[in-house]
Coordinates of C-alpha atoms in Angstrom, one line a residue:
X152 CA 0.0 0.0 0.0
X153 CA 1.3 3.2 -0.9
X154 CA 2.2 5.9 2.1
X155 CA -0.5 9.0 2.2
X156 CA 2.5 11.0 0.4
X157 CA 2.2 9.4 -2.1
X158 CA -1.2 9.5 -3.0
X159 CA -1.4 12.9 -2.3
X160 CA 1.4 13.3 -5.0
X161 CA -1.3 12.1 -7.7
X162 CA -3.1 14.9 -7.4
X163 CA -1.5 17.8 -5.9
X164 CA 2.2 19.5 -6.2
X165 CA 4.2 18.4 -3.0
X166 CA 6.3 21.4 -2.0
X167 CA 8.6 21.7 1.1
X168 CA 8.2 24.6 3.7
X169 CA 11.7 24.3 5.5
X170 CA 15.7 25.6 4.5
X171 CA 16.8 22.3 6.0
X172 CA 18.6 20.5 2.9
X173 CA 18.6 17.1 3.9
X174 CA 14.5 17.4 4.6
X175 CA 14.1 17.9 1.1
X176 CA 16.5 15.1 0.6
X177 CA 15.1 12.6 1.9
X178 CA 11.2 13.8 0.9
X179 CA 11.7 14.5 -2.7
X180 CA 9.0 17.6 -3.1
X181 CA 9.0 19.2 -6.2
X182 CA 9.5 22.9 -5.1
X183 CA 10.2 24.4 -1.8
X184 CA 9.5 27.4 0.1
X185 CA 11.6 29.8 2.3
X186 CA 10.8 33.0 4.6
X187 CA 12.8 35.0 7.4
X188 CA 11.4 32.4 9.9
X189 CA 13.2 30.1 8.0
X190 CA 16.1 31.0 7.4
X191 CA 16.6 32.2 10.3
X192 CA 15.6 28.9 12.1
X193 CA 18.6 27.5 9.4
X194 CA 21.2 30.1 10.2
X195 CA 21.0 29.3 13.9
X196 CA 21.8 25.2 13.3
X197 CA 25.4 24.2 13.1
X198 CA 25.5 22.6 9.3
X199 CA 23.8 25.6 8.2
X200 CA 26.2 28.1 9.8
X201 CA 28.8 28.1 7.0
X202 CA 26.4 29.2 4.5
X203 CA 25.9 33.0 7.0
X204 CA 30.0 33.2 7.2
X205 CA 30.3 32.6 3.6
X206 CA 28.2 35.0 2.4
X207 CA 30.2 37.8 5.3
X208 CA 33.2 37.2 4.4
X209 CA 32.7 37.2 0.9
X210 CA 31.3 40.6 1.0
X211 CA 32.6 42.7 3.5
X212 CA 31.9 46.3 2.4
X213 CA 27.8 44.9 1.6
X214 CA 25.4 46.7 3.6
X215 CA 22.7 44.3 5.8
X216 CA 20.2 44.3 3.1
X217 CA 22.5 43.1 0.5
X218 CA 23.9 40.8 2.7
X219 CA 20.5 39.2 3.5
X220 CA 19.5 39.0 -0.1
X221 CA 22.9 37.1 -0.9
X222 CA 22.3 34.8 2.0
X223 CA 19.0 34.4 0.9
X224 CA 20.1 33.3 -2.8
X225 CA 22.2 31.2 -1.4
X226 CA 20.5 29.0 0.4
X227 CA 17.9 29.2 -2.4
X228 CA 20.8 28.0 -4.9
X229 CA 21.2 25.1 -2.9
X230 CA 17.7 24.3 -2.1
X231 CA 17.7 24.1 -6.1
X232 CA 20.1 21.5 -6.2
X233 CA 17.7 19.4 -4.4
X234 CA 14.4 19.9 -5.8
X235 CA 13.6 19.5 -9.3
X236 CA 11.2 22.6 -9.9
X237 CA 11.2 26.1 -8.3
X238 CA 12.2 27.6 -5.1
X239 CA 10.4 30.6 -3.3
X240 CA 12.6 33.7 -2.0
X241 CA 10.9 36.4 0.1
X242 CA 11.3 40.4 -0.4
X243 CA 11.8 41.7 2.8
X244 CA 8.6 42.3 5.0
X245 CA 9.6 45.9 6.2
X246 CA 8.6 46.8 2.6
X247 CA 5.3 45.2 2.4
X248 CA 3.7 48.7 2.2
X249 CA 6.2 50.1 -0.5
X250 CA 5.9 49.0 -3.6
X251 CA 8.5 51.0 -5.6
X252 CA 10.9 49.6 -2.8
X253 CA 9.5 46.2 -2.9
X254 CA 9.9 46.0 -7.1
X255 CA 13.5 47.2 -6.9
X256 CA 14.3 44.4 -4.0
X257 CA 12.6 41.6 -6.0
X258 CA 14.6 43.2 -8.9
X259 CA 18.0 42.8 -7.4
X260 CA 17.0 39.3 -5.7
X261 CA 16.4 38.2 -9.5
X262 CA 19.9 39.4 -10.8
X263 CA 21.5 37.7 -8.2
X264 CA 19.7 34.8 -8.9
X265 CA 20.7 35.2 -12.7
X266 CA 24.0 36.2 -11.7
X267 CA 24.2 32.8 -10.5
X268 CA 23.5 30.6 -13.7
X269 CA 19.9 30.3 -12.2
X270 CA 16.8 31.0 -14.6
X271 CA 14.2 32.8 -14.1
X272 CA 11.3 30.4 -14.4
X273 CA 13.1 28.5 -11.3
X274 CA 12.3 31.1 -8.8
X275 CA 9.2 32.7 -7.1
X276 CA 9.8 36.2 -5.6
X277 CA 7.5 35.9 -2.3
X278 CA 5.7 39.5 -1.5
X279 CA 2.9 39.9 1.2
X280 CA -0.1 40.3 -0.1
X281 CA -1.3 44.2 0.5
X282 CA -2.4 46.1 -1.8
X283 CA 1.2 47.7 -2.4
X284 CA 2.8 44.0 -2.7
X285 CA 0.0 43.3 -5.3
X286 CA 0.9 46.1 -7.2
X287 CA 4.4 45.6 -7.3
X288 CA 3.5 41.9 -8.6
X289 CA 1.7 43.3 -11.4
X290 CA 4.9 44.8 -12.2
X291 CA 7.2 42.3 -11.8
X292 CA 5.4 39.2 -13.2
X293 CA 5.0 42.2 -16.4
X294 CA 8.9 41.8 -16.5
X295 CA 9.0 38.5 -16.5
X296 CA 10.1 37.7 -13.1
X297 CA 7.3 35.4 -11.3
X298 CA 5.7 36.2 -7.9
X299 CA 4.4 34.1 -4.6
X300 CA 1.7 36.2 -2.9
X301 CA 1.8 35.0 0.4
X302 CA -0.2 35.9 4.0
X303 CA -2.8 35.8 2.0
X304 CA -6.3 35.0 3.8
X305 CA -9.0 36.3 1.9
X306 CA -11.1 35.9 -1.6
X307 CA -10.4 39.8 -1.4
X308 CA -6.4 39.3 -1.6
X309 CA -6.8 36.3 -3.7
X310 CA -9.0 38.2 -6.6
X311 CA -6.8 40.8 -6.4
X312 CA -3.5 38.8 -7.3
X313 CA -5.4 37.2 -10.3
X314 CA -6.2 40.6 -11.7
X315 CA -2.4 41.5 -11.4
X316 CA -1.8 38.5 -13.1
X317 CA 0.7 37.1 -10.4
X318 CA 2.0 33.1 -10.8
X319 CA 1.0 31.8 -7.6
X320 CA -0.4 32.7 -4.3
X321 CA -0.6 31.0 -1.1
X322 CA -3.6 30.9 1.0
X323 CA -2.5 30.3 5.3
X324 CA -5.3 27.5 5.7
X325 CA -3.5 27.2 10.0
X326 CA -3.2 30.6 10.5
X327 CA -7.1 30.9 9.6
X328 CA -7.7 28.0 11.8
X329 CA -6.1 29.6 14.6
X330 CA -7.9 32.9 14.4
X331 CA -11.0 31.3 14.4
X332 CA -10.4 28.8 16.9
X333 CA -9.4 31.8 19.4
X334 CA -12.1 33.8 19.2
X335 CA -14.6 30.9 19.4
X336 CA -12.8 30.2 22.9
X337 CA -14.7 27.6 24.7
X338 CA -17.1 27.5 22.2
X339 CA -14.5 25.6 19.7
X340 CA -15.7 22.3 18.7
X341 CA -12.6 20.6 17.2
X342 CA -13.8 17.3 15.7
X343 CA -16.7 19.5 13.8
X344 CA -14.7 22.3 12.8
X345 CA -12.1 18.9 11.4
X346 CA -10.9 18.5 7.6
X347 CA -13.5 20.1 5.4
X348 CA -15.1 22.1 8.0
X349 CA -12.0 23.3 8.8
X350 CA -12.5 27.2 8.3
X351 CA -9.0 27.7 7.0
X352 CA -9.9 24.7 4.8
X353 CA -12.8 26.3 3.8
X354 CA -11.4 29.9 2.4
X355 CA -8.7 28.1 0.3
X356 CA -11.1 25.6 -0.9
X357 CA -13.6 29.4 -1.8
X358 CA -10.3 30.5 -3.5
X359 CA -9.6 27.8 -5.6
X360 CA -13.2 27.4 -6.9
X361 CA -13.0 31.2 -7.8
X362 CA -10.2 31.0 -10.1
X363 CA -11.4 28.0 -11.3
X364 CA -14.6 29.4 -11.7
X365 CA -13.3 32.3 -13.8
X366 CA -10.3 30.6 -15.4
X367 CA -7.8 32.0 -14.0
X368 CA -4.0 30.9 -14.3
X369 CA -2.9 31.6 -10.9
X370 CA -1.6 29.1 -8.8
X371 CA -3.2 28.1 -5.6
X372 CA -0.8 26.5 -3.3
X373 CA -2.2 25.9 0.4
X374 CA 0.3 27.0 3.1
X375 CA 0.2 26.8 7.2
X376 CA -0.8 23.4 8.1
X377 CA -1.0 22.6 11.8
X378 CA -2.7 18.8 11.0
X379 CA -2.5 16.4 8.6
X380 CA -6.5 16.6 8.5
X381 CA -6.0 20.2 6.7
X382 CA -3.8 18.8 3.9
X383 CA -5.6 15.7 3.4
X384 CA -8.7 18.3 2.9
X385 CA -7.0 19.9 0.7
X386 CA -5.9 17.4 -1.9
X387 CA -6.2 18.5 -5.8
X388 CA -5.2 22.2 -4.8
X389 CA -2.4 22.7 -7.3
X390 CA 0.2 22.7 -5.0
X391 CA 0.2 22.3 -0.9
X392 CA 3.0 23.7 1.1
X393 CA 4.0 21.4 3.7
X394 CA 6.6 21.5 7.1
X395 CA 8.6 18.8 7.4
X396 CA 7.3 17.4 10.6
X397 CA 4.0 16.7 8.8
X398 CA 5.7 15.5 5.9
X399 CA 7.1 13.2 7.9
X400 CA 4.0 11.7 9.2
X401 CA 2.1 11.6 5.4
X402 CA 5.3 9.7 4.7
X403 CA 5.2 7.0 7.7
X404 CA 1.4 6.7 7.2
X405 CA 0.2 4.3 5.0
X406 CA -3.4 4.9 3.2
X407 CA -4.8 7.1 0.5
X408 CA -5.2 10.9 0.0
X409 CA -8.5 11.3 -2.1
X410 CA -8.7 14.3 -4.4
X411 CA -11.4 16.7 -2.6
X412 CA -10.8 19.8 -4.8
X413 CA -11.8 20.7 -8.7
X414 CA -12.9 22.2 -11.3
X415 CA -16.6 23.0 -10.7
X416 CA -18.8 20.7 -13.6
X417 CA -19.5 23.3 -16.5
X418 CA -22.7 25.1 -16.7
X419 CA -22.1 25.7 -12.9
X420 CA -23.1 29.0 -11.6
X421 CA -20.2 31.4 -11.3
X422 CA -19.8 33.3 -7.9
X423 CA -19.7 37.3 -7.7
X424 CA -16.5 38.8 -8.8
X425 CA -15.1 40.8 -6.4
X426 CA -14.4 44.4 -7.1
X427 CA -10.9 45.1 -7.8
X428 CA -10.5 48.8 -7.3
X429 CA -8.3 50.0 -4.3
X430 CA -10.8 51.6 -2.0
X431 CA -13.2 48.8 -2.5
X432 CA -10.6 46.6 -2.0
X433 CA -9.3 47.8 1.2
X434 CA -12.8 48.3 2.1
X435 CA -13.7 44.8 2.3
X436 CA -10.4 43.9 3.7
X437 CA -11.3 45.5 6.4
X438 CA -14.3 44.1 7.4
X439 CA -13.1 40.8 7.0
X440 CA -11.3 41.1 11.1
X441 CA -9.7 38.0 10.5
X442 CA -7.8 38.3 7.3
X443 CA -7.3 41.9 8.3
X444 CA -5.5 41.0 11.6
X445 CA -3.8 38.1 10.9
X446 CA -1.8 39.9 7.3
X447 CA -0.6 42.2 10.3
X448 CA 0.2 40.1 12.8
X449 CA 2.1 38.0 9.9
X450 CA 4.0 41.4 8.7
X451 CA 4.8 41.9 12.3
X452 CA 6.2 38.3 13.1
X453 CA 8.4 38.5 9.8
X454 CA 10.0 41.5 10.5
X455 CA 10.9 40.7 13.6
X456 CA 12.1 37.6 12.4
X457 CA 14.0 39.9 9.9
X458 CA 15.4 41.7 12.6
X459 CA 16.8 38.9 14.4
X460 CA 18.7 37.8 10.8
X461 CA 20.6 41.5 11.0
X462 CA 21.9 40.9 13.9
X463 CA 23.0 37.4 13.5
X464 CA 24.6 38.9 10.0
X465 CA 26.0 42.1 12.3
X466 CA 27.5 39.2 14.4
X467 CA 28.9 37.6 12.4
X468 CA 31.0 40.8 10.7
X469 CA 32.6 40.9 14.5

């Protein structure tokens, strides 16, 4: 009998959320995904190490946010020695509300990237999805250089990155659970709010039938599993993001993995676009609290997490 993993694999793109090399290694996904968090959970282990002093001492009159762009490449230039597909490099998230600044990081991530013998169609620039980091994906994916939308936790957000054209976004199906399991308080029911009443289940699964509804191009790739029960919920979405713990566990586990998402049968009745212009847009943002609060709160946590990288790369200058 074949192990959940693979029989997800059937129908949905297996992609790693981890820097650990030898995670993808031994798990084979097909792309993989970074952040600040990451990396910055990477730097800190011992085999990983080398990669931060390389990238000092290589370039000592390189200013932090050079230096964090070239330690960023290269740990993406490894990853891409492992997988076979594409790897997934975030802008910084101080400049999720800039998106002059935000185009000319992604910009000078690319050329490094090209720099590097690396094409273009093997990297995803990852941008938060505001409005500014929308925009900025319209103009970057109008270059040529292919964008990751990411905290994104809304029909709102994910219209918005189809109209801009962007290649993929990625939906936070645990962060959604986890807002919605807090404010429920004792009130949470956890075996009927399970798999496909999962809300954060739910929105991605709204998303995907959208874009499918419309035809749109757009990738969905579901991010921010806390169970297993999520994924396996989730399986037909283009692609899943997954940790490694819980690959892991799909991997040890033997049984099947169902598809539960497609295409809508045709003559099926379309849902309401969504407006697209910028006050509507922020508009309904904002009276959606938990998509609202939880692309903050994930702003917040990454730039911290940013922080925390300058000073390891200050530290390691000493």
């Amino acid at each position: 009998m074949s192990t959940q993993l693979e029989a997800l694999r059937r129908h949905t793109t297996v992609v790693a959320d981890t820097g650990d090399f030898e995670v993808m290694r031994a798990l084979r996904p097909t792309d993989a995904t970074t952040n600040p968090s990451l990396i910055l959970k990477a730097v800190q282990q011992e085999a990983y190490r080398p990669l931060l002093e390389a990238v000092v001492r290589d370039h000592p009159q390189a200013g932090l946010p050079e230096l964090t762009d070239r330690l960023l490449v290269a740990f993406g230039r490894r990853i891409l020695d492992i997988v076979p597909g594409r790897v997934s490099t975030e802008v910084d998230a101080r400049l999720s509300f800039d998106t002059r600044a935000t185009v000319e990081r992604a910009r000078g991530l690319m050329a490094l990237y090209e720099a590097a013998g690396v094409p273009r169609e093997r990297v995803l620039i990852k941008i938060a999805a505001t409005w500014e980091g929308i925009q900025a994906a319209r103009v970057l994916q109008a270059e040529g250089v292919r964008c990751n939308l990411t905290l994104l936790f809304s029909l709102a957000q994910a219209a918005a990155c189809a109209q801009a054209r962007v290649q993929l976004i990625s939906p936070f199906v645990g962060r959604i659970y986890d807002w919605h399991k807090k404010n429920a308080g004792a009130q949470w029911n956890e075996a009927a709010q399970a798999g496909e009443n999962d809300p954060g289940v739910q929105s991605v699964a709204r998303i995907f039938a959208y874009y499918k509804a419309y035809g749109i191009d757009t990738e969905v790739m579901g991010a921010s599993f806390r169970n297993v029960g999520q994924i396996l919920a989730l399986s037909g979405c283009d692609l899943l993001t997954i940790s490694p713990d819980l690959l892991k566990q799909l991997d040890q586990t033997p049984g099947d993995a169902p598809r539960r998402l497609a295409a809508a049968p045709a003559g099926t009745a379309r849902p309401a676009p969504i407006a697209q212009e910028e006050a509507a847009w922020r508009a309904l943002l904002n009276e959606d609290a938990m998509a609202s609060e939880k692309l903050s709160e994930g702003i917040r946590l990454f730039v911290a997490d940013a922080r925390k990288l300058d000073a390891l790369l200050q530290q390691g200058r000493a």
